[in-house]
Short mmCIF file of C-alpha atoms and ligand atoms in Angstrom, two decimals:
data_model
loop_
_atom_site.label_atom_id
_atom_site.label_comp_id
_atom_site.label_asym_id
_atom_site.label_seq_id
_atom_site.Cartn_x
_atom_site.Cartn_y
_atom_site.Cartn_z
CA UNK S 280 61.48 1.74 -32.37
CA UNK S 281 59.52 3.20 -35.43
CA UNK S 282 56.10 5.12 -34.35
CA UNK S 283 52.91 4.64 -34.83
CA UNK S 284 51.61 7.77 -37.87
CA UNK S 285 49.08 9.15 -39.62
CA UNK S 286 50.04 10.39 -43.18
CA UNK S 287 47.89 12.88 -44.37
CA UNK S 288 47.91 15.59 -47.15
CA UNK S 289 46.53 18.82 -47.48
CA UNK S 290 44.56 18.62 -50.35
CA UNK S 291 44.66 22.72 -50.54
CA UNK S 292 48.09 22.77 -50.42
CA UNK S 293 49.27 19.37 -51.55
CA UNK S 294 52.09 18.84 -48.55
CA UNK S 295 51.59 15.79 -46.47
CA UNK S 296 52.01 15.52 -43.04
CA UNK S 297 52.79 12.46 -40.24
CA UNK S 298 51.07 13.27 -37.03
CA UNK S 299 51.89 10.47 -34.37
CA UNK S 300 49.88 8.35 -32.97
CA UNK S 301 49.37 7.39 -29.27
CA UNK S 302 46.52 5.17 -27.84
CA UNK S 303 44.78 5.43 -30.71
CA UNK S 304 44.60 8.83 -30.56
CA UNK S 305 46.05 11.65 -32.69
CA UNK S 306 46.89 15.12 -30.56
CA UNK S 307 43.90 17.76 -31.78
CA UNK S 308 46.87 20.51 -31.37
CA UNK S 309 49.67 18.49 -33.65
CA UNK S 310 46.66 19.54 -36.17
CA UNK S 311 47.65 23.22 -35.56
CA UNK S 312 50.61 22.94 -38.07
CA UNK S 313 48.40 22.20 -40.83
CA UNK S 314 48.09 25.71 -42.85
CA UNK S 315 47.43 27.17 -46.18
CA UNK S 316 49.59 30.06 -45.13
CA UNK S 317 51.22 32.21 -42.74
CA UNK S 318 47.99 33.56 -41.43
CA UNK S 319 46.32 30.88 -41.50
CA UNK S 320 45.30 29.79 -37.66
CA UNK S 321 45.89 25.84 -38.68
CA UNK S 322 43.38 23.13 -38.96
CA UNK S 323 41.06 22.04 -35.76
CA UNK S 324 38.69 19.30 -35.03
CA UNK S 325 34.97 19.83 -35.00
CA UNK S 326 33.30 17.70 -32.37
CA UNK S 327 30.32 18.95 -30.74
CA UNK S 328 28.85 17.34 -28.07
CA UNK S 329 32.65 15.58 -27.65
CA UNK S 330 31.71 12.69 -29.65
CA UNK S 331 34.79 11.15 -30.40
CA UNK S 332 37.39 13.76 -28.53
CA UNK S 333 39.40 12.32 -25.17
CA UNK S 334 39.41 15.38 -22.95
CA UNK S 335 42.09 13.59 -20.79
CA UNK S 336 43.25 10.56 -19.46
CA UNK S 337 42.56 9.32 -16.67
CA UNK S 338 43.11 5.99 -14.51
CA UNK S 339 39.69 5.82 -12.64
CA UNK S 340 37.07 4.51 -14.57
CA UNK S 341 36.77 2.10 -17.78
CA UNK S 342 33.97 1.34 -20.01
CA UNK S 343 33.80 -0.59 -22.94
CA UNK S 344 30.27 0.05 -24.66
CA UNK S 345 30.49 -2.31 -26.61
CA UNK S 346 31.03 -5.45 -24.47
CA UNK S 347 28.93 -3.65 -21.54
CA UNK S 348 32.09 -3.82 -19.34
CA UNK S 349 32.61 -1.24 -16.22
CA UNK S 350 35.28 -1.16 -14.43
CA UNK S 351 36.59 0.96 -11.04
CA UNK S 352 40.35 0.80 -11.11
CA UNK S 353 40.22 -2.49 -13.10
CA UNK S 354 37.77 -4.05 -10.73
CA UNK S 355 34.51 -5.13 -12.31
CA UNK S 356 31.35 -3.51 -11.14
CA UNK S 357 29.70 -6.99 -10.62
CA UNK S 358 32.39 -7.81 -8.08
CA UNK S 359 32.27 -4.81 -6.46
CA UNK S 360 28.09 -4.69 -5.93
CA UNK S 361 28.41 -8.26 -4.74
CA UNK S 362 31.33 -7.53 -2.22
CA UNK S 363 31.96 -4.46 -1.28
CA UNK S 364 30.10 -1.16 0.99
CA UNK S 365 30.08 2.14 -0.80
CA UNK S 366 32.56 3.34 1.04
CA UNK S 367 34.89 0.99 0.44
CA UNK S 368 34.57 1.48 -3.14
CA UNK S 369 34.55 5.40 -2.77
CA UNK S 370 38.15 5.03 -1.30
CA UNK S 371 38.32 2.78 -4.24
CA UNK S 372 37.93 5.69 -6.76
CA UNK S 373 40.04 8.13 -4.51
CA UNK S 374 43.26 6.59 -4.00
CA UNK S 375 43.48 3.95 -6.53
CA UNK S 376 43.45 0.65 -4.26
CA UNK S 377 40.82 -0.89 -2.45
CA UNK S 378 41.48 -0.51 1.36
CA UNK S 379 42.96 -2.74 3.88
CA UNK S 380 41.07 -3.23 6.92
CA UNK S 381 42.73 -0.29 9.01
CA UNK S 382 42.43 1.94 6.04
CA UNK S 383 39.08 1.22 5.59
CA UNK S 384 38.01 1.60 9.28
CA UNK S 385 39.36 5.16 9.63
CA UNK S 386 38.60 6.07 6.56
CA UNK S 387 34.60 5.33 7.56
CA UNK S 388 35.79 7.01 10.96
CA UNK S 389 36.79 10.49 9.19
CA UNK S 390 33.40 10.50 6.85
CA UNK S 391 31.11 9.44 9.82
CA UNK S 392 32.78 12.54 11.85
CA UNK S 393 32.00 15.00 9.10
CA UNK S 394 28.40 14.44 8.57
CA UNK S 395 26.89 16.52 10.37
CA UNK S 396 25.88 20.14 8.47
CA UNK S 397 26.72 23.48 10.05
CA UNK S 398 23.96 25.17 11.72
CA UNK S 399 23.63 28.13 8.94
CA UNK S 400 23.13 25.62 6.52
CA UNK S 401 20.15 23.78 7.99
CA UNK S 402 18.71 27.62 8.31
CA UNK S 403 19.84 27.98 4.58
CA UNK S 404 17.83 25.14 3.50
CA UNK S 405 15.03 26.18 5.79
CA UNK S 406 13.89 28.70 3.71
CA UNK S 407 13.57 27.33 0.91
CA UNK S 408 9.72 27.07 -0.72
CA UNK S 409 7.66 24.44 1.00
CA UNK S 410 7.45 22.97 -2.91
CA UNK S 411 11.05 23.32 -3.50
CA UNK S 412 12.70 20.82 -6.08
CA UNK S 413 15.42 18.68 -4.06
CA UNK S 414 17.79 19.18 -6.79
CA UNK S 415 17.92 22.74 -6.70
CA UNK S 416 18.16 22.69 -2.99
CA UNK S 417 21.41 20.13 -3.46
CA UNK S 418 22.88 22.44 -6.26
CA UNK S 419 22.08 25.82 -4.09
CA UNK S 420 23.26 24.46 -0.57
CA UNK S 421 26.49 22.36 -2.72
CA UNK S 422 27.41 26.38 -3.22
CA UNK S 423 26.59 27.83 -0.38
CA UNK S 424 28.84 26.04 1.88
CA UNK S 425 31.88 27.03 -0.45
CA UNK S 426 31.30 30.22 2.01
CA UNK S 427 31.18 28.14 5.21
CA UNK S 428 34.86 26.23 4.09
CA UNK S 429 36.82 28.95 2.65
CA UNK S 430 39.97 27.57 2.93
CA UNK S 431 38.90 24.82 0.63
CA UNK S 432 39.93 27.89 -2.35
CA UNK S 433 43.54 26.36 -1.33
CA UNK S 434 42.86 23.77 -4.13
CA UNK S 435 47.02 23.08 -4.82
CA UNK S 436 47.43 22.22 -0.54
CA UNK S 437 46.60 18.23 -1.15
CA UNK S 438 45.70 17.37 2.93
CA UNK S 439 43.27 20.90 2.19
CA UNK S 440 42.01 18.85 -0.45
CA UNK S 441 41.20 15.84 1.51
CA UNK S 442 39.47 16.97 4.43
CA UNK S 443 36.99 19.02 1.92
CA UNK S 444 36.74 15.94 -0.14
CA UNK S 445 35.78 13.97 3.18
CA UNK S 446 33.62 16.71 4.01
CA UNK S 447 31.46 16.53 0.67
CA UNK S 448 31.22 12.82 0.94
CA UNK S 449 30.64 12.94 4.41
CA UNK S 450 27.74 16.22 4.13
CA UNK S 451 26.03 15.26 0.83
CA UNK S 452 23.86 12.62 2.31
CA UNK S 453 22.98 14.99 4.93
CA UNK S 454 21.48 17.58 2.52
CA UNK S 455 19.91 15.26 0.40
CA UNK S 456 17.48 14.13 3.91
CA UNK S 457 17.53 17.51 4.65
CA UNK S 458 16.01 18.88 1.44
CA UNK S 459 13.39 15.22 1.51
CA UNK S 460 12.64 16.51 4.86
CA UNK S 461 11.60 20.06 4.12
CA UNK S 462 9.10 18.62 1.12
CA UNK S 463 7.34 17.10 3.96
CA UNK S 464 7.71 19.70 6.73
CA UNK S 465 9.26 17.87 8.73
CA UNK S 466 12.12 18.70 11.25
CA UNK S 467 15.96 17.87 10.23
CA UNK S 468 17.10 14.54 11.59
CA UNK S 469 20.74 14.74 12.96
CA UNK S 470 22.76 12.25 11.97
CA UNK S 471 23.54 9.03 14.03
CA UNK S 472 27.44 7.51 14.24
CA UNK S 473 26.89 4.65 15.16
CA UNK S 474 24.89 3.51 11.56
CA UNK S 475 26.80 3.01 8.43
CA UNK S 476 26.50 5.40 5.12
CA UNK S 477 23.19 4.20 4.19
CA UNK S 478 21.58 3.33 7.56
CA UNK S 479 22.33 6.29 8.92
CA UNK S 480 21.37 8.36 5.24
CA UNK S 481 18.10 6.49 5.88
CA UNK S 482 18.11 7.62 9.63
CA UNK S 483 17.93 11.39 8.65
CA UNK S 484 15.39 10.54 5.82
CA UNK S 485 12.59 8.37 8.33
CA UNK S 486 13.51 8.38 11.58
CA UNK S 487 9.94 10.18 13.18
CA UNK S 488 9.42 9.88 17.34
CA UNK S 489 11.39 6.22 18.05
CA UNK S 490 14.45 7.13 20.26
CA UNK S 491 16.90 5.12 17.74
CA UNK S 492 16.42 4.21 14.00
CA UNK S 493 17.09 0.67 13.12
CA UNK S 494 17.21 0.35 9.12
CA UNK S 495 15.97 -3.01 6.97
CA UNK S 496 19.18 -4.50 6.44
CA UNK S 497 17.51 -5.38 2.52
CA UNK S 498 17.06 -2.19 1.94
CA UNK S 499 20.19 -0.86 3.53
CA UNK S 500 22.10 -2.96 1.33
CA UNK S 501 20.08 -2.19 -1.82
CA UNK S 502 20.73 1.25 -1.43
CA UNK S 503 24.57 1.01 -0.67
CA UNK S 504 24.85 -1.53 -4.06
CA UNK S 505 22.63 1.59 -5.94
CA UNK S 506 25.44 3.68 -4.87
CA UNK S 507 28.35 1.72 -5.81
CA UNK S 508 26.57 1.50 -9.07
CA UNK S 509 26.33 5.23 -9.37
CA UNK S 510 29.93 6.12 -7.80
CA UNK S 511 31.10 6.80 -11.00
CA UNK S 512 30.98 6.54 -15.14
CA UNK S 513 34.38 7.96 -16.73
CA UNK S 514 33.54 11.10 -19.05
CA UNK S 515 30.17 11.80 -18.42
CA UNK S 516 28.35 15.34 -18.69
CA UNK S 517 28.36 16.06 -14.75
CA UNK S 518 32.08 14.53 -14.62
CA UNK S 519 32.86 16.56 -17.23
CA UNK S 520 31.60 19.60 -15.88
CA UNK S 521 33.57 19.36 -12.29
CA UNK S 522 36.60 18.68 -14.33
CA UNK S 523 35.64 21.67 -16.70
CA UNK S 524 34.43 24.31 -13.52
CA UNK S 525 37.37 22.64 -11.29
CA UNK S 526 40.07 23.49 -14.30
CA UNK S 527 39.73 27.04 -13.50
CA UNK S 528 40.73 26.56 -10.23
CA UNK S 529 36.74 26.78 -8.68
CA UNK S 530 36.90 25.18 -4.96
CA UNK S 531 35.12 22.04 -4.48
CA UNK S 532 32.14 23.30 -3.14
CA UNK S 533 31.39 25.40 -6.53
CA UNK S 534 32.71 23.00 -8.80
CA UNK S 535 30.43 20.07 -7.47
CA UNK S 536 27.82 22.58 -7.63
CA UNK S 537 27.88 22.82 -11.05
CA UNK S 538 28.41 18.71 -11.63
CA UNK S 539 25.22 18.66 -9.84
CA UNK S 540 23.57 21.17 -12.22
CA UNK S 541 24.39 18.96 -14.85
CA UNK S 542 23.00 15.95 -13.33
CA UNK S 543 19.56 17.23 -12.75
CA UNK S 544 19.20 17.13 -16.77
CA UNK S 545 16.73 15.01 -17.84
CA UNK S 546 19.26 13.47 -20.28
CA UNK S 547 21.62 12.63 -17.71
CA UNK S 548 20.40 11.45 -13.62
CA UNK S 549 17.18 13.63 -14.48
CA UNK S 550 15.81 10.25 -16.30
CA UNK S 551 15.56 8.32 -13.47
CA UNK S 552 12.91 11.03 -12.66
CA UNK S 553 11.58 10.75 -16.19
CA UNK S 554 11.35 7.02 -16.25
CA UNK S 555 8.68 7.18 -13.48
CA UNK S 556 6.76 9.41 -15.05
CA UNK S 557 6.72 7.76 -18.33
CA UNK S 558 5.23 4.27 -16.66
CA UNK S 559 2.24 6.75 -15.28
CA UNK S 560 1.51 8.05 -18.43
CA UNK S 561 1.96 4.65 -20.05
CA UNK S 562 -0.28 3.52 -17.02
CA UNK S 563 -0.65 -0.09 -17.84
CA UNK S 564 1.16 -3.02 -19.39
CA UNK S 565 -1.93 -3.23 -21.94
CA UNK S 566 -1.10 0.14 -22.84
CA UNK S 567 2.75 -0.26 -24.11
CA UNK S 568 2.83 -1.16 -27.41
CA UNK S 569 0.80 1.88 -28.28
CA UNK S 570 3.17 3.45 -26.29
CA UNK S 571 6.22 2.41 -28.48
CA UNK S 572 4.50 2.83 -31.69
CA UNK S 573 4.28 6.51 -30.59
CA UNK S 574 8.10 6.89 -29.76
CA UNK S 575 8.93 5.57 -33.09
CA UNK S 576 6.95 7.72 -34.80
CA UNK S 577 9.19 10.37 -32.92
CA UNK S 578 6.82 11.49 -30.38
CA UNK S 579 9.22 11.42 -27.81
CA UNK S 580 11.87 9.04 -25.92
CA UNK S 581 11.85 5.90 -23.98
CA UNK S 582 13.52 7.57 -21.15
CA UNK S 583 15.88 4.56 -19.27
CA UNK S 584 17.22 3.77 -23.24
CA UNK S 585 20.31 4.43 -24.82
CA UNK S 586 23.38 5.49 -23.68
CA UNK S 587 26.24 7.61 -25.04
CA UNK S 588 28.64 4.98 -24.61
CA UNK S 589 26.66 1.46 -23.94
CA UNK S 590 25.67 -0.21 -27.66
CA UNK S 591 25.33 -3.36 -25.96
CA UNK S 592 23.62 -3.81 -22.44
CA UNK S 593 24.38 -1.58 -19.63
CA UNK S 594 26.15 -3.60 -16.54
CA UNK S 595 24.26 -1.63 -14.05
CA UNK S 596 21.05 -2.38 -15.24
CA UNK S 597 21.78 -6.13 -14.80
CA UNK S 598 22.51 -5.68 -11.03
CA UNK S 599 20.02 -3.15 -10.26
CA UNK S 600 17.21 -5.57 -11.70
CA UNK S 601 18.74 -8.41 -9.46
CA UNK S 602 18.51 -5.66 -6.44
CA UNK S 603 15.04 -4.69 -7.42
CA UNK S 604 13.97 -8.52 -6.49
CA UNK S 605 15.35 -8.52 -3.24
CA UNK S 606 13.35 -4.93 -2.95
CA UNK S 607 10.46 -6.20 -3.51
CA UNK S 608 10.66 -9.09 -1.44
CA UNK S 609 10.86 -6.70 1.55
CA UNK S 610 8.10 -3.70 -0.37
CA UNK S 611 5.95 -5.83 -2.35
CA UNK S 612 5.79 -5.65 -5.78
CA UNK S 613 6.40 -1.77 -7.16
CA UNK S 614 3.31 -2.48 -10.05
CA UNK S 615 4.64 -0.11 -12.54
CA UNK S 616 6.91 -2.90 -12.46
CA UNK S 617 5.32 -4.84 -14.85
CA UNK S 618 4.87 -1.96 -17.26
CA UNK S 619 8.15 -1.81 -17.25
CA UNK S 620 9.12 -5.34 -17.98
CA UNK S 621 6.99 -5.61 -20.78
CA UNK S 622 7.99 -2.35 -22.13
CA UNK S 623 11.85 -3.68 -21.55
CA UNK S 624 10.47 -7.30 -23.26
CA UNK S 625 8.80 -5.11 -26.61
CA UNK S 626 11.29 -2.37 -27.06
CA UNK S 627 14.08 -5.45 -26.71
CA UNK S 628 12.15 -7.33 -29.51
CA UNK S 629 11.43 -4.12 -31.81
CA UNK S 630 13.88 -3.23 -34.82
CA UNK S 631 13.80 -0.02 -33.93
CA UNK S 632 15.29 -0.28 -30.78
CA UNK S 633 17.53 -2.63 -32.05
CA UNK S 634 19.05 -1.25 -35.19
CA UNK S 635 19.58 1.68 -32.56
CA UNK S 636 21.55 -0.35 -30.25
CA UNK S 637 18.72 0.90 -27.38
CA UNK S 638 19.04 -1.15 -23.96
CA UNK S 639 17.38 -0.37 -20.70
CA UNK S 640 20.47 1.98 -18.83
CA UNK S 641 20.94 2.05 -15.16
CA UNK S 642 18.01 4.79 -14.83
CA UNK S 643 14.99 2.60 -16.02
CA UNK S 644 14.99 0.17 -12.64
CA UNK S 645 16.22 2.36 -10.43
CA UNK S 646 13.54 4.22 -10.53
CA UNK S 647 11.33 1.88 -9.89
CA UNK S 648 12.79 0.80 -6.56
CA UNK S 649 13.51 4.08 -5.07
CA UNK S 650 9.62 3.96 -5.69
CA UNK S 651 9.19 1.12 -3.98
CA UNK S 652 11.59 2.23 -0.90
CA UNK S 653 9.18 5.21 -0.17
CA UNK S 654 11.11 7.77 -2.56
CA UNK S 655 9.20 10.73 -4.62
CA UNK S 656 10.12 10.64 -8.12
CA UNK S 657 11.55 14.33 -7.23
CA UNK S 658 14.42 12.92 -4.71
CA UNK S 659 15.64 10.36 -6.94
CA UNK S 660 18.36 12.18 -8.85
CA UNK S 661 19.31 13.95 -5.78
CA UNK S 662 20.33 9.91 -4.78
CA UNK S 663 21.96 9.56 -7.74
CA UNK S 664 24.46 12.67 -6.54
CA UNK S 665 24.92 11.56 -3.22
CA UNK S 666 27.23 8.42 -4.40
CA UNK S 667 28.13 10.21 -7.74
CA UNK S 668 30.22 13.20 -5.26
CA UNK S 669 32.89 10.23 -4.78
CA UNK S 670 33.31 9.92 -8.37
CA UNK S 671 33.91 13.40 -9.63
CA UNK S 672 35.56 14.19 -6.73
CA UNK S 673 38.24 11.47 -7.78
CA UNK S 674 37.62 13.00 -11.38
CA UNK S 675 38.54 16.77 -10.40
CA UNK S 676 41.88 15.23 -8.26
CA UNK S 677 42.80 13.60 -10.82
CA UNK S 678 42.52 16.81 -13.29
CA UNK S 679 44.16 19.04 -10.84
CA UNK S 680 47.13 16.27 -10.28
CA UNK S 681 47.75 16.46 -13.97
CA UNK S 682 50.71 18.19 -15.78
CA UNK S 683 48.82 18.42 -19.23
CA UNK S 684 45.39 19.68 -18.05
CA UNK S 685 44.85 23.96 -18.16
CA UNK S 686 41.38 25.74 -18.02
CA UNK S 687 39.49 23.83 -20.15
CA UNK S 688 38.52 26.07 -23.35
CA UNK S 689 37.48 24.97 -26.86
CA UNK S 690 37.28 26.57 -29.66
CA UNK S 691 34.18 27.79 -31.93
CA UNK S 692 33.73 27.56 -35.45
CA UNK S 693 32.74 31.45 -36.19
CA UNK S 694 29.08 31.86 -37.66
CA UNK S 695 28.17 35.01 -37.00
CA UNK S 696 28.68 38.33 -38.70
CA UNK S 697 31.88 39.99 -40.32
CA UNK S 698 32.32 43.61 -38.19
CA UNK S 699 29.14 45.43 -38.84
CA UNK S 700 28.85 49.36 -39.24
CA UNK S 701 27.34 50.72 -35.98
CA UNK S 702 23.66 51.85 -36.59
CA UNK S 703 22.46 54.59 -33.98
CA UNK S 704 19.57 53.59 -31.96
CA UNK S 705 17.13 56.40 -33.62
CA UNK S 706 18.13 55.48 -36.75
CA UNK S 707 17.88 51.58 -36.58
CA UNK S 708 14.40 50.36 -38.62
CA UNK S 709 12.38 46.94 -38.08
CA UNK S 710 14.40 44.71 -39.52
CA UNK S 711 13.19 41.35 -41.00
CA UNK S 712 15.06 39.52 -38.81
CA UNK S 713 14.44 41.27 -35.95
CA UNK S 714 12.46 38.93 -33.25
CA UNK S 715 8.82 40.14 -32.62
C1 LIG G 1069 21.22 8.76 -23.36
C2 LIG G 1069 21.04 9.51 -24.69
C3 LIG G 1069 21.05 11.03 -24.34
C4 LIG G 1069 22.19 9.18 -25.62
O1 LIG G 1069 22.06 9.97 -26.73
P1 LIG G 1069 23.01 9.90 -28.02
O2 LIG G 1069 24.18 9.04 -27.78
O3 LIG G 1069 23.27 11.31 -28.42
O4 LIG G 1069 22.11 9.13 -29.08
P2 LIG G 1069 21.24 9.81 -30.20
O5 LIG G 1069 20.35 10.87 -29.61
O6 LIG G 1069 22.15 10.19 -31.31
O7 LIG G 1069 20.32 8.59 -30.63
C5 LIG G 1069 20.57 7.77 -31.76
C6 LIG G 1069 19.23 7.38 -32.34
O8 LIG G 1069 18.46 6.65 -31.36
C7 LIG G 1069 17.26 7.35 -31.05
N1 LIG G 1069 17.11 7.31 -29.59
C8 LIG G 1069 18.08 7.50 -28.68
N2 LIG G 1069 17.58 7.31 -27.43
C9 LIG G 1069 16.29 6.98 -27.60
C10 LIG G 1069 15.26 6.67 -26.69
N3 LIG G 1069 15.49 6.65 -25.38
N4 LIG G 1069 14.03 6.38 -27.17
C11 LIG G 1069 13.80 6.38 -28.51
N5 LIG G 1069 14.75 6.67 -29.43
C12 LIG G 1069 15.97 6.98 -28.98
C13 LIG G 1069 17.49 8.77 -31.53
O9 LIG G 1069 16.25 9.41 -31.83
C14 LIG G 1069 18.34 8.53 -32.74
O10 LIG G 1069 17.50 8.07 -33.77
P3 LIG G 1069 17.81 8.50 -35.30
O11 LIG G 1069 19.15 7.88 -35.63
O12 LIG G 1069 16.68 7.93 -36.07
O13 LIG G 1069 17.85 9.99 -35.32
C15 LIG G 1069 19.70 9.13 -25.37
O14 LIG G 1069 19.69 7.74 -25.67
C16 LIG G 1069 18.48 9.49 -24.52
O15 LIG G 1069 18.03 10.65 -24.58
N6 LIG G 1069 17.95 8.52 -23.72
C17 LIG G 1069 16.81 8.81 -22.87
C18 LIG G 1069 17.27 9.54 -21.63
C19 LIG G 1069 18.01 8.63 -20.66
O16 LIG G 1069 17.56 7.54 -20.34
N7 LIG G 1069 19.16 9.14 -20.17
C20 LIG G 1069 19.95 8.44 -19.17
C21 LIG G 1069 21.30 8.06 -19.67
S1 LIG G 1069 22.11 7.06 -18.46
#
């Protein structure tokens, strides 16, 4: 069977060259070959930011952008918001099938026996500033218990593997309240077994004197559908950092650490944050299309718009509008809400936004309920983690399980200086360049 090529030719050199193809994809290193001579180190891609590069493949997660399709193991996000708990879906991303009914019982079994945090790490978080942003108490106490598991440096032992990726599905929800609880001074809530992820994640969040928290089942499920809609999203920059930090053999702990770093970007789950803070400064629906004239004039972003990879609509959005309804049913009406719609309604309408391919993306609502639920703007992409720890801990497996992945390392395109003579410090004048 003949094989899919790409002829090209060296204009330098005039030889052509047939570099397979696969999936639509050519190998960057089958580029190597390509040389004006023996010294030279052979052609390479330039891609910053990865714009069109596959760093790996991978079985987890599919998006098409264009059609505003996401899928988890080839089952539509839709289906899985409407049907499924988060931990369902979690195993979901794990082990490649959903669960049967045993599986899915112990599996809820094993994570509700590992919630609960180890002493030193409620007196970790304890001292943290009164004012201290959740985020970098979730990055900071992600690390710090690499020192509590050490064994969990035994990345190649798989059953190793599991219990610490139980463990950091199990614990995150527990820091999260934890780190919501020291903003307000209040005392850590231990968790309760008998309530299911979310009840019992809202447990350690509000439970205050009653002798046993009982959750709104609305807003229960609302947040366990905004965490199935968060699990995961393929190549992202957080994803891409576990898989990056995990590839040189990092435990867990550190490696989710520095996913959660990434996160807290305002780019990335950082705009959720953003987004509220954009409908206060807007401050009314009156006030928006002043508002947009300003962003196109470059003053700024509409933070909740545009995505990497959605040119269309962005599935989660859809939902998490749907889920916002049946928030507000229970809250009232979050009133930024109507900035927001009408903002959504004008950028929609705008050329701008649509020559752009601009869309609300699955931070503008969500936002907006977390609100609503009782959240400060500062917790919400420390929510975002909590479900995302499922996803790139199915993304780092899945890079340590594979034959072709090494420490991941690009390469540079040199700018800087050929070797310079070495100037003594006495002798060295102000130079022009020189930063003052
Ligand atoms: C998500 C995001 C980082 C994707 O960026 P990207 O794929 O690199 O897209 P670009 O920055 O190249 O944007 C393409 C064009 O759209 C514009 N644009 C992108 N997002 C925009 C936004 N939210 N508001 C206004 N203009 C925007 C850019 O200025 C650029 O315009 P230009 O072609 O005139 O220079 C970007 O859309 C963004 O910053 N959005 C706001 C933050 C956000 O909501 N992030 C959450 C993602 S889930």
């Amino acid at each position: 069977m003949s094989q899919d090529v790409l002829n090209v030719t060296d204009s330098r050199t005039n030889q052509t060259y047939s570099l397979p193809i696969e999936n639509g994809t050519i190998r960057a290193m089958d580029l190597r070959q390509i040389k004006t001579g023996s010294d030279d180190f052979g052609l390479m891609t330039y891609d910053p930011a990865f714009m069109n590069t596959a760093s790996c493949r991978s079985s987890i997660t599919f998006i098409d952008g264009d059609r505003g399709i996401l899928q988890y193991r080839g089952n539509p996000i839709e289906v899985l918001a409407e049907h499924c708990s988060f931990l369902e879906v979690a195993y979901l991303l794990l082990f490649g099938d959903l669960p049967t009914q045993h599986e899915l019982a112990e599996w809820v079994g094993e994570i509700t026996h590992h919630t609960m945090l180890h002493e030193t790490t409620k007196r970790f978080m304890e001292n943290f500033r009164y004012n201290a942003h959740p985020m970098g108490m979730l990055v900071s106490t992600l690390a710090a218990m690499s020192t509590i598991y050490p064994e969990a440096r035994n990345i190649h032992d798989a059953p190793n593997r599991l219990l610490q990726i139980k463990r950091l599905i199990a614990k995150i929800p527990s820091i999260a309240a934890m780190s919501y609880r020291h903003s307000l001074g209040f005392p850590y809530v231990y968790p309760d077994n008998d309530l299911s992820y979310a009840e019992n994640f809202m447990n350690m969040l509000w439970k205050m004197v009653e002798p046993k928290y009982v959750a709104n089942p609305v807003m229960a499920r609302a947040l366990d559908i905004l965490f199935i809609l968060h699990a995961d999203h393929e190549q992202n920059c957080s994803a891409n950092v576990m898989r990056s930090a995990g590839s040189s053999h990092a435990d867990p702990y550190l490696s989710a650490a520095a996913a959660a770093a990434a996160l807290s970007g305002p780019l990335h789950g950082g705009a959720n944050e953003e987004v509220l803070k954009m409908l206060d400064e807007i401050g009314s629906k009156e006030a928006v299309p002043a508002y947009v004239k300003r962003v196109k004039e470059g003053h700024g972003k509409l933070m909740g718009f545009g995505h990497r990879v959605y040119k269309n609509y962005d599935p989660r959005a859809k939902i998490i509008k749907w889920t916002a309804e049946r928030v507000f049913e229970v809250t009232g009406r979050n009133p930024k809400l109507d900035t927001a719609l009408e903002l959504e309604r004008i950028a929609l309408e705008d050329e701008y936004f649509i020559k752009r391919k601009l869309y609300p993306n699955v931070d503008f609502y969500s936002g907006i309920i977390y609100q609503a639920m009782g959240f400060k703007p500062e917790m919400f992409t420390v929510l975002f983690a909590i479900p995302r720890m499922a996803g790139w801990l199915a993304q780092w497996q899945e890079m340590l399980t594979d034959d072709e992945q090494k420490i991941s390392r690009p390469r540079q395109i040199w700018t800087g200086h050929a070797t310079r003579e070495f100037i003594p410090l006495a002798k060295r004048g102000p130079l022009a360049t020189t930063p003052r």
